[in-house]
Coordinates of C-alpha atoms and ligand atoms in Angstrom, one line a residue:
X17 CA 199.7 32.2 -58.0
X18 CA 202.3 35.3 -58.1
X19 CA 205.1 34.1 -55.7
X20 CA 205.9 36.0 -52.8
X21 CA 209.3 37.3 -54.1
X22 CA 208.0 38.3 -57.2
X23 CA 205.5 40.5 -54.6
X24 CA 208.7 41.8 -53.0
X25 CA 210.6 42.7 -56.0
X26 CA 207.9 44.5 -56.7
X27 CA 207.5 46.7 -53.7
X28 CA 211.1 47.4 -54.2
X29 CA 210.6 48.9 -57.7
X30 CA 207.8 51.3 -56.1
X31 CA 209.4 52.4 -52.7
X32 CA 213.0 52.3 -53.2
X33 CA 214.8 55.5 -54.2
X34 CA 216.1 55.3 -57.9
X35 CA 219.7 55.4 -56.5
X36 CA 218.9 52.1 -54.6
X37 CA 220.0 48.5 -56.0
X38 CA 216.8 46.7 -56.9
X39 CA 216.9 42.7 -55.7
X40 CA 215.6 41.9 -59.5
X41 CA 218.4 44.0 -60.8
X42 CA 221.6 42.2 -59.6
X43 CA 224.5 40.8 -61.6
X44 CA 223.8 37.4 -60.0
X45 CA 225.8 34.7 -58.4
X46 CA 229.3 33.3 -60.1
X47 CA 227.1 29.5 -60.0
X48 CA 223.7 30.1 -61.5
X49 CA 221.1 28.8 -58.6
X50 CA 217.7 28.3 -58.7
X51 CA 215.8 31.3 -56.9
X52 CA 213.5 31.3 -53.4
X53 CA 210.3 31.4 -53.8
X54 CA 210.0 33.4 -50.2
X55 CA 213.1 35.7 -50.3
X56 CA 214.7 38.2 -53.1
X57 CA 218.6 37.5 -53.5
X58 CA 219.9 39.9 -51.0
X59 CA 217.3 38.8 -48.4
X60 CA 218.9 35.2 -49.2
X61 CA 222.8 36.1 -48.8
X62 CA 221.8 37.9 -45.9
X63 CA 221.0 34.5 -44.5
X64 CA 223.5 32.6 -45.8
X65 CA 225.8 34.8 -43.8
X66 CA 223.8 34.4 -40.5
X67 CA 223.7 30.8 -41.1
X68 CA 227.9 30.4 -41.8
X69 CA 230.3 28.8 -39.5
X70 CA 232.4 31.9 -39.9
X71 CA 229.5 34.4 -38.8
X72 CA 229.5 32.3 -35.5
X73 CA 232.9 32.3 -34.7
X74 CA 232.8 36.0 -34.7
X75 CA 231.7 35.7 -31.1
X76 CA 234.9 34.9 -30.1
X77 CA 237.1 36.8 -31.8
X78 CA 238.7 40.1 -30.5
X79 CA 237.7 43.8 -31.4
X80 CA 240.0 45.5 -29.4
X81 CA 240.5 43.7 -26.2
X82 CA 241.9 40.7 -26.2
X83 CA 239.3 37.8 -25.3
X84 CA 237.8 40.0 -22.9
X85 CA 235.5 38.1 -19.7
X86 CA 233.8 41.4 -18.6
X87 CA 230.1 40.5 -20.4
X88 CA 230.2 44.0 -21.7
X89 CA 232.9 44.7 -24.2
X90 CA 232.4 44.4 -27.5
X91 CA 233.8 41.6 -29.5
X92 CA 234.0 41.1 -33.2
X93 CA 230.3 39.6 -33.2
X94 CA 228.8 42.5 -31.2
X95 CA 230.6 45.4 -33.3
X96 CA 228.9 43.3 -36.5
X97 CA 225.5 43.7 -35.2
X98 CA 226.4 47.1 -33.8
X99 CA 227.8 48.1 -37.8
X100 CA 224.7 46.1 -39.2
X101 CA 221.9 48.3 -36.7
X102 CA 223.6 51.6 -37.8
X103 CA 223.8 50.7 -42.0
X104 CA 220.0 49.4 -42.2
X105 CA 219.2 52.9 -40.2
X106 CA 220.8 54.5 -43.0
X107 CA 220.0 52.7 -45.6
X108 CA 216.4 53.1 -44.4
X109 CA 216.3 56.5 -44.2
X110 CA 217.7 56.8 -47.6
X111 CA 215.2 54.1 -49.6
X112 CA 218.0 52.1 -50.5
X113 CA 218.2 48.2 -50.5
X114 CA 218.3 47.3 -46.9
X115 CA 219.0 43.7 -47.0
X116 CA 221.3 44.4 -49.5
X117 CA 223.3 47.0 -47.2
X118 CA 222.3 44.5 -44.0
X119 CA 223.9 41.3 -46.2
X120 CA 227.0 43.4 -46.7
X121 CA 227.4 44.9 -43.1
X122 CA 226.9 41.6 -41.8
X123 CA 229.9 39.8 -44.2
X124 CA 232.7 42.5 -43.7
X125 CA 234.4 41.0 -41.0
X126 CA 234.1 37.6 -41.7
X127 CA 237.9 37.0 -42.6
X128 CA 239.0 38.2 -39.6
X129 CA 242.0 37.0 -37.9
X130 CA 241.4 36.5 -34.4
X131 CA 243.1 38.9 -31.5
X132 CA 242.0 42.1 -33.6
X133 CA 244.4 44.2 -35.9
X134 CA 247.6 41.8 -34.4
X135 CA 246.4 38.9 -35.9
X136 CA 246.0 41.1 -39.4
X137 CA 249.5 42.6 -39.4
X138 CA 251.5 39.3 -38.4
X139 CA 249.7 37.2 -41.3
X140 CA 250.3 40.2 -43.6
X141 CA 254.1 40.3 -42.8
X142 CA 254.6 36.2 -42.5
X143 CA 252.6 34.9 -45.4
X144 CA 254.2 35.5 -48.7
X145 CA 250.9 36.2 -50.9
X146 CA 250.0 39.0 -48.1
X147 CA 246.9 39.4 -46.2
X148 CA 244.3 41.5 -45.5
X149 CA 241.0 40.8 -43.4
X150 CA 238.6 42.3 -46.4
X151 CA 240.5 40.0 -48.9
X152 CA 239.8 37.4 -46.6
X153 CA 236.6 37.6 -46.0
X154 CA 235.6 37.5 -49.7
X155 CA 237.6 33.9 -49.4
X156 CA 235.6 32.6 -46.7
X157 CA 232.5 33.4 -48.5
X158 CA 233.7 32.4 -51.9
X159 CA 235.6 29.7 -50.7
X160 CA 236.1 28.9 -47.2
X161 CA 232.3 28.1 -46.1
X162 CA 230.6 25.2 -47.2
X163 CA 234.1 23.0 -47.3
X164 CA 234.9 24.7 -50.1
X165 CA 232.4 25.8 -51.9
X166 CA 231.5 29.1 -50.6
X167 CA 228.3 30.5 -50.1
X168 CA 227.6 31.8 -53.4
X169 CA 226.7 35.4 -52.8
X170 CA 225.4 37.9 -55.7
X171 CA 228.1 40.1 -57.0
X172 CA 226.8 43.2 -54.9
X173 CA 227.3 41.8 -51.5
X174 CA 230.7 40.5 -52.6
X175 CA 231.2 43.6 -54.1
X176 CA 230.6 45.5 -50.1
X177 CA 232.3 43.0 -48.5
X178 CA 235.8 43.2 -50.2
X179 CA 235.7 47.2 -50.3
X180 CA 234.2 48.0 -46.9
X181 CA 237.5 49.2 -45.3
X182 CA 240.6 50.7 -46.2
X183 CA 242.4 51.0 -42.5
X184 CA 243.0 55.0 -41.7
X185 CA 242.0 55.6 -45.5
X186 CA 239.6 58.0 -46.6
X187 CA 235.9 57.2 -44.8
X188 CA 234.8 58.2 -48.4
X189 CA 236.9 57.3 -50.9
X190 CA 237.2 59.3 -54.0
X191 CA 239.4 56.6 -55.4
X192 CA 236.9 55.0 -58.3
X193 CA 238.7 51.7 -57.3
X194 CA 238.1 51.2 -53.9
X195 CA 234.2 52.7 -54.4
X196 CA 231.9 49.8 -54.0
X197 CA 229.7 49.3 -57.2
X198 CA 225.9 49.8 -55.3
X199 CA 225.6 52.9 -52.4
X200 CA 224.6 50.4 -50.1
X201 CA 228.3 49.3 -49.9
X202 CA 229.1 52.7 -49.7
X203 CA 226.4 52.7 -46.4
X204 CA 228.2 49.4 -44.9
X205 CA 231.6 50.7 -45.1
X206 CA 230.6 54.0 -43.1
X207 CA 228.2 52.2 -40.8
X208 CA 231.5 50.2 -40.2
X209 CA 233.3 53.2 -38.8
X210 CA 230.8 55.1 -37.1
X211 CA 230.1 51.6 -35.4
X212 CA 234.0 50.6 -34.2
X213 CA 234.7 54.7 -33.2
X214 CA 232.1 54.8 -31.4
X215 CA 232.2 51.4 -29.4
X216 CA 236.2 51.9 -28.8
X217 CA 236.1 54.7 -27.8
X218 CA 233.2 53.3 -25.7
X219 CA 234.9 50.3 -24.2
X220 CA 238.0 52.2 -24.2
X221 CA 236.9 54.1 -21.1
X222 CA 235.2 50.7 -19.7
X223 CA 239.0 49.3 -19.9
X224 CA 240.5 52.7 -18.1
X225 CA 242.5 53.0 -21.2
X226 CA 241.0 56.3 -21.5
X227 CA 238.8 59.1 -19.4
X228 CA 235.6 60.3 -21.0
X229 CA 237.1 63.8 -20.4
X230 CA 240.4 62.8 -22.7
X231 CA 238.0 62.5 -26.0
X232 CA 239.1 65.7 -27.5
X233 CA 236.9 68.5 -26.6
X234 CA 236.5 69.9 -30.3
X235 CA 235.0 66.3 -31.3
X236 CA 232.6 66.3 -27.9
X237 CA 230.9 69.9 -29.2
X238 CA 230.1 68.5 -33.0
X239 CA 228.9 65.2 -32.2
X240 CA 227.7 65.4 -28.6
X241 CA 228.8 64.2 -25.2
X242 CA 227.2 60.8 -25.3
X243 CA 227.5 57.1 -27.1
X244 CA 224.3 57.6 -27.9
X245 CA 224.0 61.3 -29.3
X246 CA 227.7 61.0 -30.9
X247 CA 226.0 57.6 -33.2
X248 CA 222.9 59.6 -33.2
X249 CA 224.7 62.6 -34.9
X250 CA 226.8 60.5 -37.4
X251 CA 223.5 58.4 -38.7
X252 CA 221.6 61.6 -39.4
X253 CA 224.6 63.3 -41.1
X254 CA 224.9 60.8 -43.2
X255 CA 221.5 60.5 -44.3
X256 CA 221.3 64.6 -44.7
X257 CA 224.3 65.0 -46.3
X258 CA 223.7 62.8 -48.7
X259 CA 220.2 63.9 -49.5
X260 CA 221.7 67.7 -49.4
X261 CA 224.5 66.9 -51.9
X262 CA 224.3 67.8 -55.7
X263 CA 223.9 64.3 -56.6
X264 CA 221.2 63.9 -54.6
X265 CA 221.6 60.2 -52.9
X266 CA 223.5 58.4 -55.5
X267 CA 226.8 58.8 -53.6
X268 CA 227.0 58.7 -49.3
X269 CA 227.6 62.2 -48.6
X270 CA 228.4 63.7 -44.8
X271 CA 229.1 67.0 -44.0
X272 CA 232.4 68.6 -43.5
X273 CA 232.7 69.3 -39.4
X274 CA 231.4 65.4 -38.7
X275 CA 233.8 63.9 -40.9
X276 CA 236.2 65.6 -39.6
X277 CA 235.4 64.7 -36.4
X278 CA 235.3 60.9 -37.2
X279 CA 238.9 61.3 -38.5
X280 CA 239.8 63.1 -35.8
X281 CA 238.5 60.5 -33.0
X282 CA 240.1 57.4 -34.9
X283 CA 243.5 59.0 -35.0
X284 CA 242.7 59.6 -31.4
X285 CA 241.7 56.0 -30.9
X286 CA 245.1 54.7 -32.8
X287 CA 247.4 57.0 -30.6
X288 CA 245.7 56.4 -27.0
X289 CA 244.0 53.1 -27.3
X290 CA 245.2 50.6 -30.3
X291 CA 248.8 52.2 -29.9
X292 CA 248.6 52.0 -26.6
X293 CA 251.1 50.2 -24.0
X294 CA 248.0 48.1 -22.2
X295 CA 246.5 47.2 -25.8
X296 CA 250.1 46.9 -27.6
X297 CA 251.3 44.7 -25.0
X298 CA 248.5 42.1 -25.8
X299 CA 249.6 42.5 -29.5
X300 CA 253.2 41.2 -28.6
X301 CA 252.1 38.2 -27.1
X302 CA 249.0 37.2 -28.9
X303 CA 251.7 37.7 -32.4
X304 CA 254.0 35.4 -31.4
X305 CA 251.2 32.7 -30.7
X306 CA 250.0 33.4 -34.1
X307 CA 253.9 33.2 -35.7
X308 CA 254.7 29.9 -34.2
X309 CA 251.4 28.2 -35.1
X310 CA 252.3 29.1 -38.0
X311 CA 255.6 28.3 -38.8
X312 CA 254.9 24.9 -36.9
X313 CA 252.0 23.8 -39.4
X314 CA 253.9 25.4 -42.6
X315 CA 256.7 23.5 -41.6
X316 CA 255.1 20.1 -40.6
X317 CA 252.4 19.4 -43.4
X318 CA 251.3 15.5 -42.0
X319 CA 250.8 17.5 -38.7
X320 CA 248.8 20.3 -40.2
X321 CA 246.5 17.7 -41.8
X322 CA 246.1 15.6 -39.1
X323 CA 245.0 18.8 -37.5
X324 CA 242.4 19.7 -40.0
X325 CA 240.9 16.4 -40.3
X326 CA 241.8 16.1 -44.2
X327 CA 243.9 14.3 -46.5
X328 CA 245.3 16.8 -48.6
X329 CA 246.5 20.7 -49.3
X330 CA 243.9 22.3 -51.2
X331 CA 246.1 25.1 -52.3
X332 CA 249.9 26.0 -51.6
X333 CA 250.8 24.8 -47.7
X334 CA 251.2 28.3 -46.9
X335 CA 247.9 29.6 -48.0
X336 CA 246.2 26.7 -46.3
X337 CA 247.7 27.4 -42.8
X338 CA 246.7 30.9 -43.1
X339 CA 243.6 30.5 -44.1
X340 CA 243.5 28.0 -41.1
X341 CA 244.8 29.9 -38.9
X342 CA 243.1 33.5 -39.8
X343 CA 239.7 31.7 -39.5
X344 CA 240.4 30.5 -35.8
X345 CA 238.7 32.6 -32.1
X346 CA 241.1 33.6 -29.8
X347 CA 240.0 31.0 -27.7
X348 CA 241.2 28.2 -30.1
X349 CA 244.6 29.8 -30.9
X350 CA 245.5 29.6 -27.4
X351 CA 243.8 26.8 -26.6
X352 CA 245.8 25.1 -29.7
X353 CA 249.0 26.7 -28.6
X354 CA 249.4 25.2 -25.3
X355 CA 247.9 21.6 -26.8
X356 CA 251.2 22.0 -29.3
X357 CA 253.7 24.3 -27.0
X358 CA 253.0 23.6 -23.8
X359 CA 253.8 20.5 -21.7
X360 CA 250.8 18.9 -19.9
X361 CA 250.9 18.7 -16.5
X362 CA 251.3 14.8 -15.2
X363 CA 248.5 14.4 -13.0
X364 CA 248.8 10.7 -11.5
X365 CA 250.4 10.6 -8.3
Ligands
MG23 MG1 234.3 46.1 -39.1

């Protein structure tokens, strides 16, 4: 009997555009594994990464505003899903690997820190080996999940997740080492931008950080007046472009005015919403939480396993506590911080 992957593999071979990453093609997994009878390889990390601890705690991690109660902003879950919706439309429209570009999309921001881009910056300037959420979230799934032994993904979705994002850097890199080795890492890393411009700017105006009529006007007449037309317009720009462009689909292409206008809207979005006294203010406080749960468990090792449930360091103190720390929701950090900081209130009368 053929199995059902084999079937799969197969359709791949005869659909897929030849610039797409075939499932049967890959460079495989670090630990050789036996395959699934059902699902090809990328169909398989995919979920692995729905099925993670880490992918769950996404929920309650920060985009932009801190652990927000209004049921409608974004948090680091949604703008997954929101990133993942927006590659697979591409990646579609292209004939490329979709579970490949879904697995990736899905897996950028698992080593996120929580409270957004603060948590980021204060590991980055506290812990001596650095840090960097894309780093990180190649650690939790080579390392972190599974109590320590990592989910195993194929070299392309590792590949996608550790060079999805580069900050304010180029939104297509020329640089041949920060280009991701399949185009479906090159799909996830734009998906990941037209997703968080859009949705920031989006819940930017929710917050009152920002009037629709502030987006610059220039920006409004390329990619439209709406959420919907402005993702609209990016998704079939990229998908043009690219099929318009000498090398016909083997590199993301987009045309000139629409990235311009991406880069326009995210320097807008740094100087009048992440910049911004309301958001920065957030940043101050939700740092210092970070620094002295920190400095408390690098400094207090019995403590720091006693909180972790374990009897030993797996690595050097200060790598432990950050990965620790980086992989906690907002909700925990501060939930841990008064448990540690805070005196408790002595309720018998
Ligand atoms: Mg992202």
């Amino acid at each position: 009997m053929t199995l059902i992957r084999d079937a799969l593999e197969a359709v791949e071979q005869q659909i897929l555009s030849p610039h797409a990453q075939l499932s049967s093609a890959t460079r495989g997994r670090a630990r050789e594994e036996r395959e699934c009878d059902l699902r090809p390889c990328f169909q398989r990390d995919r979920d692995r990464i729905i099925h993670c601890k880490a992918f769950r705690r996404l929920k309650h991690k920060t985009q932009v505003f801190l652990s927000p109660t209004g049921d409608h902003y974004r948090t680091r879950l949604t703008h997954t899903l929101e990133a993942s919706q927006i590659a697979r439309t591409i990646a579609k429209g292209l004939r490329l690997n979709e579970d490949l570009t879904e697995a990736i999309a899905l897996g950028h921001d698992l080593g996120h820190t929580p409270f957004g881009h603060a948590g980021e910056e204060v590991l980055d300037r506290i812990a001596p080996h650095g840090f960097s959420h894309t780093e990180q979230s190649l650690r939790v799934v080579d390392l972190l999940e599974r109590e320590g032994r990592g989910l195993n993904l194929t070299y392309e979705v590792r590949d996608g997740i550790v060079k999805h994002s580069k900050g304010r850097g180029a939104v297509i890199p020329c640089d041949p080492a920060e280009q991701t080795a399949t185009v479906e890492g090159q799909v996830a890393r734009v998906a990941d931008i037209i997703a968080y411009v859009n949705h920031d700017l989006d819940d930017a105006v929710r917050a009152g950080v920002i009037a629709e009529e502030d987006i610059p006007q220039g920006c409004v007449k390329i990619i439209g007046a709406s959420h919907g037309d402005r993702i609209d317009t990016m998704v079939k720009d990229a998908v043009y472009a690219t099929l318009a462009a000498p090398h016909n689909g083997s590199a993301i292409a987009m045309s000139p005015q629409v990235l311009d206008a991406i880069v326009r809207l995210r320097d807008f979005l740094y100087e009048r919403v992440y910049d911004s006294e309301v958001v920065h203010g957030d940043f101050i406080k939700s740092s210092k939480i970070l620094i002295e749960l920190y400095e408390r468990f690098t400094t207090d090792v019995d403590l720091f396993l006693k909180e972790i449930g374990k009897d030993e360091l797996y690595d050097t103190v200060e790598k432990c506590v950050c990965d620790y720390v980086a992989g906690m929701t907002d909700r925990y950090a501060l939930t841990l911080y008064e448990r540690i900081f805070l005196p408790r209130p002595w309720l018998i009368l």
